[in-house]
Amino acid sequence: MPYFNITYQVKESIAYVTLNHPQDGNIISESLAQELRDVCQEINEDGDIRAAVFSGAGNKAFCLGNELERHLRDKNTGRNILVEIESVPSRYGVASAIARLTCPVIAAINGDALGQGLELILSCDIRITADVAHFGFPPIALGLMPIDGATQRLPRLIGKAKSLEMLLSGELISAQEAYQIGLVSKIVPQSRLASEVDQWAKKITTKAPIALRYAKEAINKGLDLTLEQGLRLEADLYFLIHTTEDRETGVRAFLEKKPPEFEGK
Amino acid sequence: MSGFETIIYEKKEGIGYVTLNRPQALNVYNLKMRDELYQILGAIKDDSEVKVAVFRGAGERAFCAGADLTEFLTAPSPTIARQARWERDVWGLFLSLPQPIIAALHGYVLGSGIEIALCCDLRIASEDVQFGLPETGLGIIPAAGATQTLPRTIGRAKTLEMLLAGTRLNAQEALHLGLVNQIVPREQLFPATEKIARKIASRSQPVVKYTKFAILHGLDLTLEQGLELESKLASLALKVRYAE
């Protein structure tokens, strides 16, 4: 599928998706949102992909938000938005599509992740950030609230109190603070971000793809269940893994002291 | 609102300031304070002029050192006490406020004190703060929500340690565990709290209330249900915003 607002390539079983409007901070338009949803489907349908990486083009911004802020200032498009307001969250929303990716997803945060840009990284599994990036929700100052899951995913990551502070004050936090509160897994100098992320993604691709998917599913679904139900889910998935060839490959390689080569079967 | 014995309530520029005011007794929580708090919380809830509420403690030594134990031995029968607890459900009222509440914490924050702090949304603390749950050492258990609110804030292990072994937390530990949002020097406590209160008070009030509602209620829902709640509230917020 051709994409105009994002770039998409697959290299060595890793899917790289880049928001590609660096001249305006990679902000999310309706068409960019549609392409992100499409690419997520394409990734899910591609059996060879073992990990996905989301990033922004340029060295300033990962993503500075969406077009709604601009529409708010422009009376005409603002009125158009008003007509179909109920569908705004689904027309602009991308985080749920990313959350539905079954393979591990890394956010390579090359620059500021603000507004919907912040929301987008919350549905990735691992967040690695450049040291120069900031995080926050400035649109609150314009009277806009999150539309892409931040009120739900942010407290599940960093807790209620810090989420309320970020989403209500609208103040930005640094990469350092984001690390301290557990919003990102690692900070690296901007020039080293791509190689660092590649290293993580490659490490992931050496592991058994089905096991990765099931582990991700057990953690994500389990958080919505009671402990007893979650343990049950984990056990069920564990026994399902017994039917895969990868399990035999992994165990045999371990016993023979060789690195395993998984086929995702 | 004035004429309270145990609390000072002031309203300034859209911010409601509630000061626990029994400094000679480390602001410990007694029946009078319960009744006055109930009145004040009800008033804040219904007052559309109050955009943010701030809770703080008078005096130098404590935000609130717990419940007033001198009243414990004169308590009525368990059945009457239980009835009173739900007739004047201060804690339920506290958690139902639509406005954000910020706690400015210093000195002792023990027992009921930490439970009040946990009913607040944001917690700013000074360097001299000390958190603890002395209940089990007194032969009782917390009754204002700490067994539920604390593990949801700092996790199970540390809550159990505090409650079962009596471990107290200092400012750095509390920050590390996410119990407080920020630590500031003692003299900066009220200015820093006021700064963030003003910032929130300057925001669109429907959006502030919807955001608080989505975050607080969303955590008791599945992620999918929570996202649906956010989506509905976000549409409502957009309508309010674009209609202006």
Short mmCIF file of C-alpha atoms in Angstrom, two decimals:
data_model
loop_
_atom_site.label_atom_id
_atom_site.label_comp_id
_atom_site.label_asym_id
_atom_site.label_seq_id
_atom_site.Cartn_x
_atom_site.Cartn_y
_atom_site.Cartn_z
CA MET A 1 0.00 0.00 0.00
CA PRO A 2 1.41 3.44 -0.84
CA TYR A 3 1.72 5.90 2.02
CA PHE A 4 2.06 9.66 1.71
CA ASN A 5 2.15 10.92 5.28
CA ILE A 6 4.28 8.19 6.76
CA THR A 7 7.18 6.08 5.59
CA TYR A 8 7.08 2.32 5.99
CA GLN A 9 9.77 -0.25 5.47
CA VAL A 10 10.54 -3.75 6.64
CA LYS A 11 14.15 -4.75 7.27
CA GLU A 12 15.21 -8.07 8.73
CA SER A 13 11.73 -8.80 10.09
CA ILE A 14 11.47 -5.38 11.76
CA ALA A 15 8.77 -2.95 10.59
CA TYR A 16 9.78 0.71 10.70
CA VAL A 17 6.98 3.28 10.67
CA THR A 18 7.92 6.95 10.59
CA LEU A 19 5.54 9.89 10.84
CA ASN A 20 6.77 11.98 7.95
CA HIS A 21 5.71 15.61 8.23
CA PRO A 22 8.84 17.01 9.85
CA GLN A 23 8.13 20.54 8.60
CA ASP A 24 5.07 20.78 10.86
CA GLY A 25 6.16 18.65 13.78
CA ASN A 26 4.67 15.40 12.44
CA ILE A 27 1.25 16.47 13.65
CA ILE A 28 -1.60 14.06 13.08
CA SER A 29 -4.10 14.90 10.34
CA GLU A 30 -7.07 12.75 9.47
CA SER A 31 -5.19 11.25 6.52
CA LEU A 32 -2.07 10.56 8.57
CA ALA A 33 -4.23 8.87 11.21
CA GLN A 34 -5.85 6.72 8.51
CA GLU A 35 -2.44 5.68 7.18
CA LEU A 36 -1.25 4.75 10.65
CA ARG A 37 -4.33 2.58 11.14
CA ASP A 38 -3.75 1.00 7.72
CA VAL A 39 -0.09 0.30 8.35
CA CYS A 40 -0.95 -1.36 11.67
CA GLN A 41 -3.25 -3.72 9.83
CA GLU A 42 -0.58 -4.38 7.22
CA ILE A 43 1.93 -5.23 9.96
CA ASN A 44 -0.51 -7.55 11.72
CA GLU A 45 -1.20 -9.38 8.47
CA ASP A 46 2.49 -9.82 7.63
CA GLY A 47 3.59 -13.09 9.21
CA ASP A 48 7.30 -12.30 8.77
CA ILE A 49 7.32 -9.24 11.01
CA ARG A 50 8.60 -9.84 14.51
CA ALA A 51 8.85 -6.31 15.92
CA ALA A 52 7.70 -2.80 14.97
CA VAL A 53 9.35 0.56 15.56
CA PHE A 54 7.46 3.88 15.52
CA SER A 55 9.34 7.12 15.12
CA GLY A 56 9.05 10.67 13.79
CA ALA A 57 11.00 12.21 10.91
CA GLY A 58 13.47 14.99 11.62
CA ASN A 59 15.38 15.70 14.81
CA LYS A 60 12.98 18.12 16.49
CA ALA A 61 9.69 16.35 17.01
CA PHE A 62 8.39 12.85 17.40
CA CYS A 63 4.86 14.23 17.10
CA LEU A 64 3.56 17.57 18.38
CA GLY A 65 -0.13 16.71 18.48
CA ASN A 66 -3.00 16.79 16.01
CA GLU A 67 -4.80 19.22 13.75
CA LEU A 68 -7.62 19.92 16.17
CA GLU A 69 -5.66 22.74 17.75
CA ARG A 70 -5.25 24.38 14.36
CA HIS A 71 -8.94 23.87 13.54
CA LEU A 72 -9.83 25.57 16.78
CA ARG A 73 -8.12 28.71 15.58
CA ASP A 74 -9.63 28.47 12.11
CA LYS A 75 -13.35 29.20 12.46
CA ASN A 76 -14.35 27.52 9.18
CA THR A 77 -12.77 24.12 9.68
CA GLY A 78 -13.80 24.41 13.30
CA ARG A 79 -17.43 24.43 12.21
CA ASN A 80 -16.88 21.35 10.04
CA ILE A 81 -15.47 19.52 13.02
CA LEU A 82 -18.55 20.46 15.02
CA VAL A 83 -20.87 18.71 12.59
CA GLU A 84 -19.40 15.26 13.14
CA ILE A 85 -17.97 15.70 16.57
CA GLU A 86 -18.85 12.22 17.83
CA SER A 87 -16.59 10.68 15.21
CA VAL A 88 -13.56 12.90 15.94
CA PRO A 89 -11.96 10.44 18.38
CA SER A 90 -12.30 7.57 15.90
CA ARG A 91 -11.23 9.64 12.87
CA TYR A 92 -8.10 10.94 14.60
CA GLY A 93 -7.47 8.01 16.91
CA VAL A 94 -4.46 5.78 16.21
CA ALA A 95 -3.38 4.53 19.63
CA SER A 96 -5.93 1.71 19.65
CA ALA A 97 -4.68 0.47 16.28
CA ILE A 98 -1.11 0.45 17.61
CA ALA A 99 -2.29 -1.30 20.77
CA ARG A 100 -3.82 -4.04 18.61
CA LEU A 101 -0.43 -4.88 17.05
CA THR A 102 0.36 -8.38 18.21
CA CYS A 103 4.14 -8.12 17.89
CA PRO A 104 6.30 -6.11 20.33
CA VAL A 105 6.25 -2.38 19.49
CA ILE A 106 9.03 0.08 20.30
CA ALA A 107 8.56 3.84 20.29
CA ALA A 108 11.78 5.52 19.16
CA ILE A 109 11.13 8.99 20.51
CA ASN A 110 13.39 11.21 18.47
CA GLY A 111 12.01 14.51 19.77
CA ASP A 112 9.08 16.06 21.62
CA ALA A 113 5.99 13.88 22.09
CA LEU A 114 3.18 16.28 22.90
CA GLY A 115 -0.61 16.12 22.90
CA GLN A 116 -1.73 13.21 20.76
CA GLY A 117 1.98 12.47 20.21
CA LEU A 118 2.16 11.61 23.91
CA GLU A 119 -0.97 9.48 23.57
CA LEU A 120 0.54 7.59 20.66
CA ILE A 121 3.65 6.39 22.52
CA LEU A 122 1.51 5.10 25.40
CA SER A 123 0.22 2.17 23.37
CA CYS A 124 3.74 1.09 22.37
CA ASP A 125 5.31 -1.60 24.56
CA ILE A 126 8.77 -0.13 25.06
CA ARG A 127 9.63 3.57 24.95
CA ILE A 128 13.19 4.69 24.23
CA THR A 129 13.79 8.39 24.06
CA ALA A 130 16.37 10.85 22.81
CA ASP A 131 17.72 12.99 25.65
CA VAL A 132 16.34 16.17 24.07
CA ALA A 133 12.69 15.07 24.00
CA HIS A 134 9.94 16.58 26.13
CA PHE A 135 6.61 15.05 27.06
CA GLY A 136 3.31 16.71 27.90
CA PHE A 137 -0.20 17.70 27.03
CA PRO A 138 -0.25 21.41 26.06
CA PRO A 139 -3.70 21.36 24.36
CA ILE A 140 -5.34 21.56 27.81
CA ALA A 141 -4.50 25.28 27.65
CA LEU A 142 -6.81 25.54 24.62
CA GLY A 143 -9.60 23.68 26.35
CA LEU A 144 -8.93 20.34 24.66
CA MET A 145 -8.71 17.02 26.46
CA PRO A 146 -7.12 13.75 25.33
CA ILE A 147 -8.96 11.89 22.55
CA ASP A 148 -6.60 8.99 22.03
CA GLY A 149 -6.48 7.15 25.33
CA ALA A 150 -4.17 9.22 27.53
CA THR A 151 -6.67 9.45 30.38
CA GLN A 152 -6.68 5.64 30.49
CA ARG A 153 -3.19 4.54 29.43
CA LEU A 154 -1.15 7.20 31.23
CA PRO A 155 -2.46 6.39 34.76
CA ARG A 156 -1.92 2.69 34.06
CA LEU A 157 1.73 3.51 33.34
CA ILE A 158 2.67 6.27 35.79
CA GLY A 159 -0.21 6.38 38.27
CA LYS A 160 -3.13 8.65 38.94
CA ALA A 161 -1.43 11.57 40.67
CA LYS A 162 1.32 12.16 38.12
CA SER A 163 -1.15 11.67 35.24
CA LEU A 164 -3.48 14.29 36.64
CA GLU A 165 -0.56 16.66 37.09
CA MET A 166 0.59 16.20 33.50
CA LEU A 167 -2.83 16.28 31.84
CA LEU A 168 -4.27 19.14 33.90
CA SER A 169 -1.24 21.42 34.20
CA GLY A 170 -0.17 20.95 30.58
CA GLU A 171 3.43 21.48 31.65
CA LEU A 172 6.17 19.60 29.85
CA ILE A 173 8.53 17.18 31.52
CA SER A 174 12.06 16.37 30.39
CA ALA A 175 13.34 13.00 29.21
CA GLN A 176 15.08 12.67 32.58
CA GLU A 177 11.84 13.13 34.52
CA ALA A 178 10.02 10.82 32.11
CA TYR A 179 12.58 8.16 32.98
CA GLN A 180 12.22 8.74 36.72
CA ILE A 181 8.44 8.29 36.66
CA GLY A 182 8.63 5.19 34.47
CA LEU A 183 7.21 6.73 31.31
CA VAL A 184 10.25 5.67 29.24
CA SER A 185 12.59 2.70 29.57
CA LYS A 186 15.80 4.36 28.47
CA ILE A 187 17.33 7.71 27.53
CA VAL A 188 20.08 7.95 24.92
CA PRO A 189 21.80 10.84 23.13
CA GLN A 190 19.79 11.77 20.04
CA SER A 191 22.59 10.68 17.68
CA ARG A 192 22.54 7.18 19.18
CA LEU A 193 18.77 6.66 19.24
CA ALA A 194 18.46 4.76 15.96
CA SER A 195 21.28 2.33 16.74
CA GLU A 196 20.03 1.78 20.30
CA VAL A 197 16.49 1.05 19.09
CA ASP A 198 17.85 -1.30 16.42
CA GLN A 199 19.71 -3.19 19.08
CA TRP A 200 16.53 -3.66 21.15
CA ALA A 201 14.49 -4.64 18.10
CA LYS A 202 17.13 -7.13 16.93
CA LYS A 203 17.28 -8.68 20.37
CA ILE A 204 13.52 -9.14 20.19
CA THR A 205 13.71 -10.80 16.77
CA THR A 206 16.01 -13.53 18.16
CA LYS A 207 13.21 -14.70 20.45
CA ALA A 208 10.30 -16.95 19.57
CA PRO A 209 7.63 -14.79 17.85
CA ILE A 210 4.61 -16.68 19.16
CA ALA A 211 5.95 -16.64 22.71
CA LEU A 212 6.46 -12.86 22.41
CA ARG A 213 2.90 -12.35 21.21
CA TYR A 214 1.42 -14.49 23.92
CA ALA A 215 3.48 -12.88 26.67
CA LYS A 216 2.33 -9.47 25.45
CA GLU A 217 -1.28 -10.65 25.35
CA ALA A 218 -1.09 -12.15 28.84
CA ILE A 219 0.27 -8.91 30.32
CA ASN A 220 -2.09 -6.56 28.51
CA LYS A 221 -5.26 -8.59 28.94
CA GLY A 222 -4.26 -9.71 32.42
CA LEU A 223 -4.25 -6.16 33.72
CA ASP A 224 -7.98 -5.99 33.01
CA LEU A 225 -8.70 -9.23 34.87
CA THR A 226 -8.77 -10.35 38.47
CA LEU A 227 -5.51 -12.01 39.53
CA GLU A 228 -7.16 -15.42 39.43
CA GLN A 229 -8.49 -14.90 35.90
CA GLY A 230 -5.12 -13.50 34.78
CA LEU A 231 -3.26 -16.54 36.09
CA ARG A 232 -5.73 -18.75 34.28
CA LEU A 233 -5.14 -16.87 31.01
CA GLU A 234 -1.37 -17.18 31.42
CA ALA A 235 -1.62 -20.94 32.01
CA ASP A 236 -3.92 -21.43 29.02
CA LEU A 237 -1.55 -19.54 26.72
CA TYR A 238 1.40 -21.44 28.16
CA PHE A 239 -0.14 -24.77 27.26
CA LEU A 240 -1.09 -23.51 23.81
CA ILE A 241 2.63 -22.77 23.28
CA HIS A 242 3.28 -26.49 23.81
CA THR A 243 1.80 -27.08 20.38
CA THR A 244 4.39 -24.91 18.59
CA GLU A 245 7.52 -26.06 16.78
CA ASP A 246 9.38 -23.09 18.25
CA ARG A 247 9.09 -24.58 21.72
CA GLU A 248 10.87 -27.72 20.63
CA THR A 249 13.47 -25.68 18.73
CA GLY A 250 14.14 -23.56 21.80
CA VAL A 251 14.42 -26.40 24.26
CA ARG A 252 16.62 -28.48 21.92
CA ALA A 253 18.94 -25.52 21.18
CA PHE A 254 19.29 -24.93 24.91
CA LEU A 255 20.20 -28.56 25.57
CA GLU A 256 22.66 -28.57 22.65
CA LYS A 257 24.08 -25.20 23.81
CA LYS A 258 23.41 -23.59 20.41
CA PRO A 259 21.54 -20.38 19.57
CA PRO A 260 17.95 -21.22 18.52
CA GLU A 261 16.52 -20.25 15.15
CA PHE A 262 12.82 -19.74 15.53
CA GLU A 263 10.45 -19.88 12.62
CA GLY A 264 7.33 -18.61 14.28
CA LYS A 265 5.52 -21.91 13.87
CA MET B 1 -18.05 30.04 55.13
CA SER B 2 -16.62 30.68 58.57
CA GLY B 3 -17.13 30.00 62.24
CA PHE B 4 -15.40 26.64 62.19
CA GLU B 5 -13.48 25.44 65.21
CA THR B 6 -11.06 22.95 63.69
CA ILE B 7 -10.73 24.11 60.10
CA ILE B 8 -10.15 27.38 58.27
CA TYR B 9 -11.84 27.67 54.91
CA GLU B 10 -11.02 30.48 52.49
CA LYS B 11 -11.84 31.04 48.86
CA LYS B 12 -9.49 33.09 46.71
CA GLU B 13 -9.50 33.49 42.93
CA GLY B 14 -11.27 30.22 42.20
CA ILE B 15 -9.24 28.19 44.69
CA GLY B 16 -10.73 26.79 47.91
CA TYR B 17 -8.17 26.56 50.73
CA VAL B 18 -8.95 24.10 53.51
CA THR B 19 -6.56 24.37 56.47
CA LEU B 20 -6.70 21.74 59.22
CA ASN B 21 -6.39 24.00 62.23
CA ARG B 22 -5.59 22.26 65.46
CA PRO B 23 -1.85 22.98 65.43
CA GLN B 24 -1.54 22.55 69.22
CA ALA B 25 -2.69 18.93 68.70
CA LEU B 26 -0.76 18.28 65.45
CA ASN B 27 -4.05 18.77 63.57
CA VAL B 28 -5.36 15.39 64.65
CA TYR B 29 -8.73 14.42 63.28
CA ASN B 30 -11.60 14.46 65.79
CA LEU B 31 -15.37 14.28 65.60
CA LYS B 32 -15.68 18.04 65.35
CA MET B 33 -13.25 18.08 62.44
CA ARG B 34 -15.21 15.29 60.77
CA ASP B 35 -18.44 17.27 61.00
CA GLU B 36 -16.84 20.47 59.77
CA LEU B 37 -15.00 18.70 56.96
CA TYR B 38 -18.29 17.14 55.88
CA GLN B 39 -19.88 20.58 55.67
CA ILE B 40 -16.96 22.16 53.82
CA LEU B 41 -16.56 19.32 51.31
CA GLY B 42 -20.29 19.50 50.55
CA ALA B 43 -20.01 23.23 49.99
CA ILE B 44 -16.98 22.86 47.69
CA LYS B 45 -18.71 20.17 45.68
CA ASP B 46 -21.68 22.45 44.98
CA ASP B 47 -19.69 25.65 44.49
CA SER B 48 -19.04 26.23 40.79
CA GLU B 49 -16.68 29.10 41.69
CA VAL B 50 -14.25 26.66 43.26
CA LYS B 51 -12.12 25.29 40.45
CA VAL B 52 -9.45 23.63 42.57
CA ALA B 53 -9.23 22.83 46.28
CA VAL B 54 -6.06 22.87 48.38
CA PHE B 55 -5.67 20.99 51.67
CA ARG B 56 -2.98 21.95 54.17
CA GLY B 57 -2.19 21.82 57.86
CA ALA B 58 -1.66 24.74 60.25
CA GLY B 59 1.50 25.00 62.34
CA GLU B 60 5.04 23.84 61.78
CA ARG B 61 5.00 20.22 62.88
CA ALA B 62 2.25 18.33 61.08
CA PHE B 63 -0.19 18.20 58.22
CA CYS B 64 -2.23 15.79 60.35
CA ALA B 65 -0.82 13.26 62.82
CA GLY B 66 -3.83 10.93 62.76
CA ALA B 67 -7.05 10.53 64.68
CA ASP B 68 -7.67 12.04 68.11
CA LEU B 69 -7.09 9.07 70.39
CA THR B 70 -8.47 10.91 73.42
CA GLU B 71 -11.93 10.46 71.91
CA PHE B 72 -11.47 6.76 71.25
CA LEU B 73 -12.29 5.54 74.75
CA THR B 74 -15.47 7.59 74.91
CA ALA B 75 -16.70 6.22 71.60
CA PRO B 76 -20.34 5.12 71.36
CA SER B 77 -21.29 1.50 70.81
CA PRO B 78 -19.98 -0.15 67.64
CA THR B 79 -23.43 -0.18 66.06
CA ILE B 80 -23.91 3.55 66.61
CA ALA B 81 -20.35 4.29 65.43
CA ARG B 82 -20.94 2.26 62.28
CA GLN B 83 -24.20 4.06 61.63
CA ALA B 84 -22.46 7.43 62.06
CA ARG B 85 -19.67 6.42 59.69
CA TRP B 86 -22.12 5.99 56.81
CA GLU B 87 -24.52 8.77 57.77
CA ARG B 88 -21.74 11.26 57.40
CA ASP B 89 -19.57 9.60 54.81
CA VAL B 90 -16.82 12.21 54.74
CA TRP B 91 -14.52 9.93 52.81
CA GLY B 92 -17.04 9.01 50.16
CA LEU B 93 -17.83 12.70 49.75
CA PHE B 94 -14.12 13.48 49.50
CA LEU B 95 -13.63 11.01 46.66
CA SER B 96 -16.71 12.27 44.83
CA LEU B 97 -15.55 15.89 44.40
CA PRO B 98 -15.47 16.77 40.70
CA GLN B 99 -12.75 19.38 41.16
CA PRO B 100 -9.06 18.44 41.48
CA ILE B 101 -7.78 18.53 45.06
CA ILE B 102 -4.17 19.23 45.91
CA ALA B 103 -2.62 18.33 49.26
CA ALA B 104 0.26 20.44 50.61
CA LEU B 105 1.97 18.10 53.06
CA HIS B 106 4.53 18.82 55.77
CA GLY B 107 5.72 17.20 58.98
CA TYR B 108 3.70 14.28 60.28
CA VAL B 109 1.24 12.76 57.81
CA LEU B 110 0.07 9.77 59.80
CA GLY B 111 -3.03 7.58 59.98
CA SER B 112 -6.05 9.68 59.04
CA GLY B 113 -3.57 12.28 57.79
CA ILE B 114 -2.22 10.02 55.03
CA GLU B 115 -5.79 8.92 54.32
CA ILE B 116 -6.84 12.55 53.77
CA ALA B 117 -3.79 13.00 51.52
CA LEU B 118 -4.77 9.92 49.53
CA CYS B 119 -8.26 11.33 48.93
CA CYS B 120 -6.53 14.26 47.22
CA ASP B 121 -5.50 14.05 43.57
CA LEU B 122 -2.05 15.65 43.65
CA ARG B 123 0.32 15.64 46.60
CA ILE B 124 3.08 18.20 47.04
CA ALA B 125 5.32 17.65 50.07
CA SER B 126 8.08 19.52 51.88
CA GLU B 127 11.40 17.92 52.73
CA ASP B 128 10.44 17.37 56.39
CA VAL B 129 7.42 15.20 55.59
CA GLN B 130 6.98 11.82 57.28
CA PHE B 131 4.33 9.30 56.24
CA GLY B 132 3.13 6.44 58.39
CA LEU B 133 0.24 4.19 59.35
CA PRO B 134 0.48 3.52 63.10
CA GLU B 135 -2.94 1.82 63.33
CA THR B 136 -1.94 -1.80 63.88
CA GLY B 137 0.31 -0.74 66.76
CA LEU B 138 -2.79 0.70 68.40
CA GLY B 139 -4.77 -2.46 67.88
CA ILE B 140 -6.89 -1.07 65.06
CA ILE B 141 -6.89 -0.94 61.28
CA PRO B 142 -7.32 2.08 58.98
CA ALA B 143 -10.95 3.00 58.38
CA ALA B 144 -10.79 5.87 55.92
CA GLY B 145 -9.67 3.93 52.91
CA ALA B 146 -5.90 3.48 53.32
CA THR B 147 -6.03 -0.28 52.80
CA GLN B 148 -7.52 0.46 49.36
CA THR B 149 -6.12 3.84 48.33
CA LEU B 150 -2.50 3.27 49.39
CA PRO B 151 -1.80 0.02 47.48
CA ARG B 152 -3.37 1.61 44.41
CA THR B 153 -0.81 4.41 44.78
CA ILE B 154 2.43 2.76 45.95
CA GLY B 155 1.76 -0.94 45.41
CA ARG B 156 1.06 -3.87 47.67
CA ALA B 157 4.48 -4.63 49.13
CA LYS B 158 5.26 -1.18 50.52
CA THR B 159 1.71 -0.71 51.82
CA LEU B 160 1.88 -3.98 53.73
CA GLU B 161 5.30 -3.04 55.08
CA MET B 162 3.99 0.30 56.33
CA LEU B 163 0.89 -1.19 57.84
CA LEU B 164 2.30 -4.41 59.28
CA ALA B 165 5.81 -3.35 60.29
CA GLY B 166 5.08 0.32 60.92
CA THR B 167 7.71 1.51 58.43
CA ARG B 168 7.59 5.27 57.90
CA LEU B 169 8.49 7.02 54.65
CA ASN B 170 10.52 10.19 54.27
CA ALA B 171 10.17 12.68 51.43
CA GLN B 172 12.64 11.00 49.07
CA GLU B 173 11.10 7.56 49.55
CA ALA B 174 7.61 8.98 49.03
CA LEU B 175 8.69 10.67 45.81
CA HIS B 176 10.36 7.50 44.59
CA LEU B 177 7.21 5.46 45.27
CA GLY B 178 4.96 7.99 43.55
CA LEU B 179 3.15 8.87 46.79
CA VAL B 180 3.97 12.54 46.20
CA ASN B 181 4.22 14.46 42.94
CA GLN B 182 6.93 16.88 44.02
CA ILE B 183 9.17 17.65 46.97
CA VAL B 184 10.01 21.27 47.76
CA PRO B 185 11.81 23.07 50.61
CA ARG B 186 9.49 23.83 53.57
CA GLU B 187 9.25 27.55 52.79
CA GLN B 188 8.30 26.76 49.20
CA LEU B 189 5.47 24.39 50.09
CA PHE B 190 2.56 26.81 49.88
CA PRO B 191 3.91 28.88 46.95
CA ALA B 192 4.62 25.71 44.93
CA THR B 193 1.16 24.31 45.71
CA GLU B 194 -0.48 27.59 44.86
CA LYS B 195 1.39 27.77 41.57
CA ILE B 196 0.06 24.47 40.33
CA ALA B 197 -3.42 25.20 41.74
CA ARG B 198 -3.52 28.46 39.78
CA LYS B 199 -2.36 26.73 36.64
CA ILE B 200 -5.17 24.19 36.88
CA ALA B 201 -7.70 26.91 37.81
CA SER B 202 -6.79 28.73 34.58
CA ARG B 203 -7.87 25.73 32.46
CA SER B 204 -11.28 25.16 30.91
CA GLN B 205 -13.34 23.88 33.81
CA PRO B 206 -15.44 21.30 31.93
CA VAL B 207 -12.25 19.79 30.51
CA VAL B 208 -10.59 19.67 33.94
CA LYS B 209 -13.60 17.88 35.44
CA TYR B 210 -13.96 15.47 32.50
CA THR B 211 -10.25 14.64 32.62
CA LYS B 212 -10.34 13.96 36.36
CA PHE B 213 -13.47 11.88 35.93
CA ALA B 214 -11.97 9.85 33.08
CA ILE B 215 -8.76 9.13 34.99
CA LEU B 216 -10.37 8.28 38.33
CA HIS B 217 -13.22 6.18 37.07
CA GLY B 218 -11.24 4.69 34.18
CA LEU B 219 -8.90 2.92 36.58
CA ASP B 220 -11.82 0.87 37.91
CA LEU B 221 -12.85 -0.16 34.38
CA THR B 222 -11.26 -2.42 31.82
CA LEU B 223 -9.01 -0.51 29.40
CA GLU B 224 -11.60 -0.93 26.66
CA GLN B 225 -14.42 0.45 28.81
CA GLY B 226 -12.13 3.26 29.96
CA LEU B 227 -11.27 4.22 26.39
CA GLU B 228 -14.96 4.35 25.57
CA LEU B 229 -15.57 6.63 28.55
CA GLU B 230 -12.74 8.93 27.43
CA SER B 231 -14.06 9.03 23.90
CA LYS B 232 -17.53 10.12 25.07
CA LEU B 233 -16.15 12.77 27.40
CA ALA B 234 -13.74 14.01 24.72
CA SER B 235 -16.60 14.49 22.25
CA LEU B 236 -18.51 16.38 24.90
CA ALA B 237 -15.46 18.55 25.61
CA LEU B 238 -15.01 19.27 21.89
CA LYS B 239 -18.64 20.35 21.65
CA VAL B 240 -18.22 22.72 24.56
CA ARG B 241 -15.00 24.05 23.08
CA TYR B 242 -16.07 24.58 19.47
CA ALA B 243 -19.43 25.97 20.47
CA GLU B 244 -17.68 28.84 22.26
#
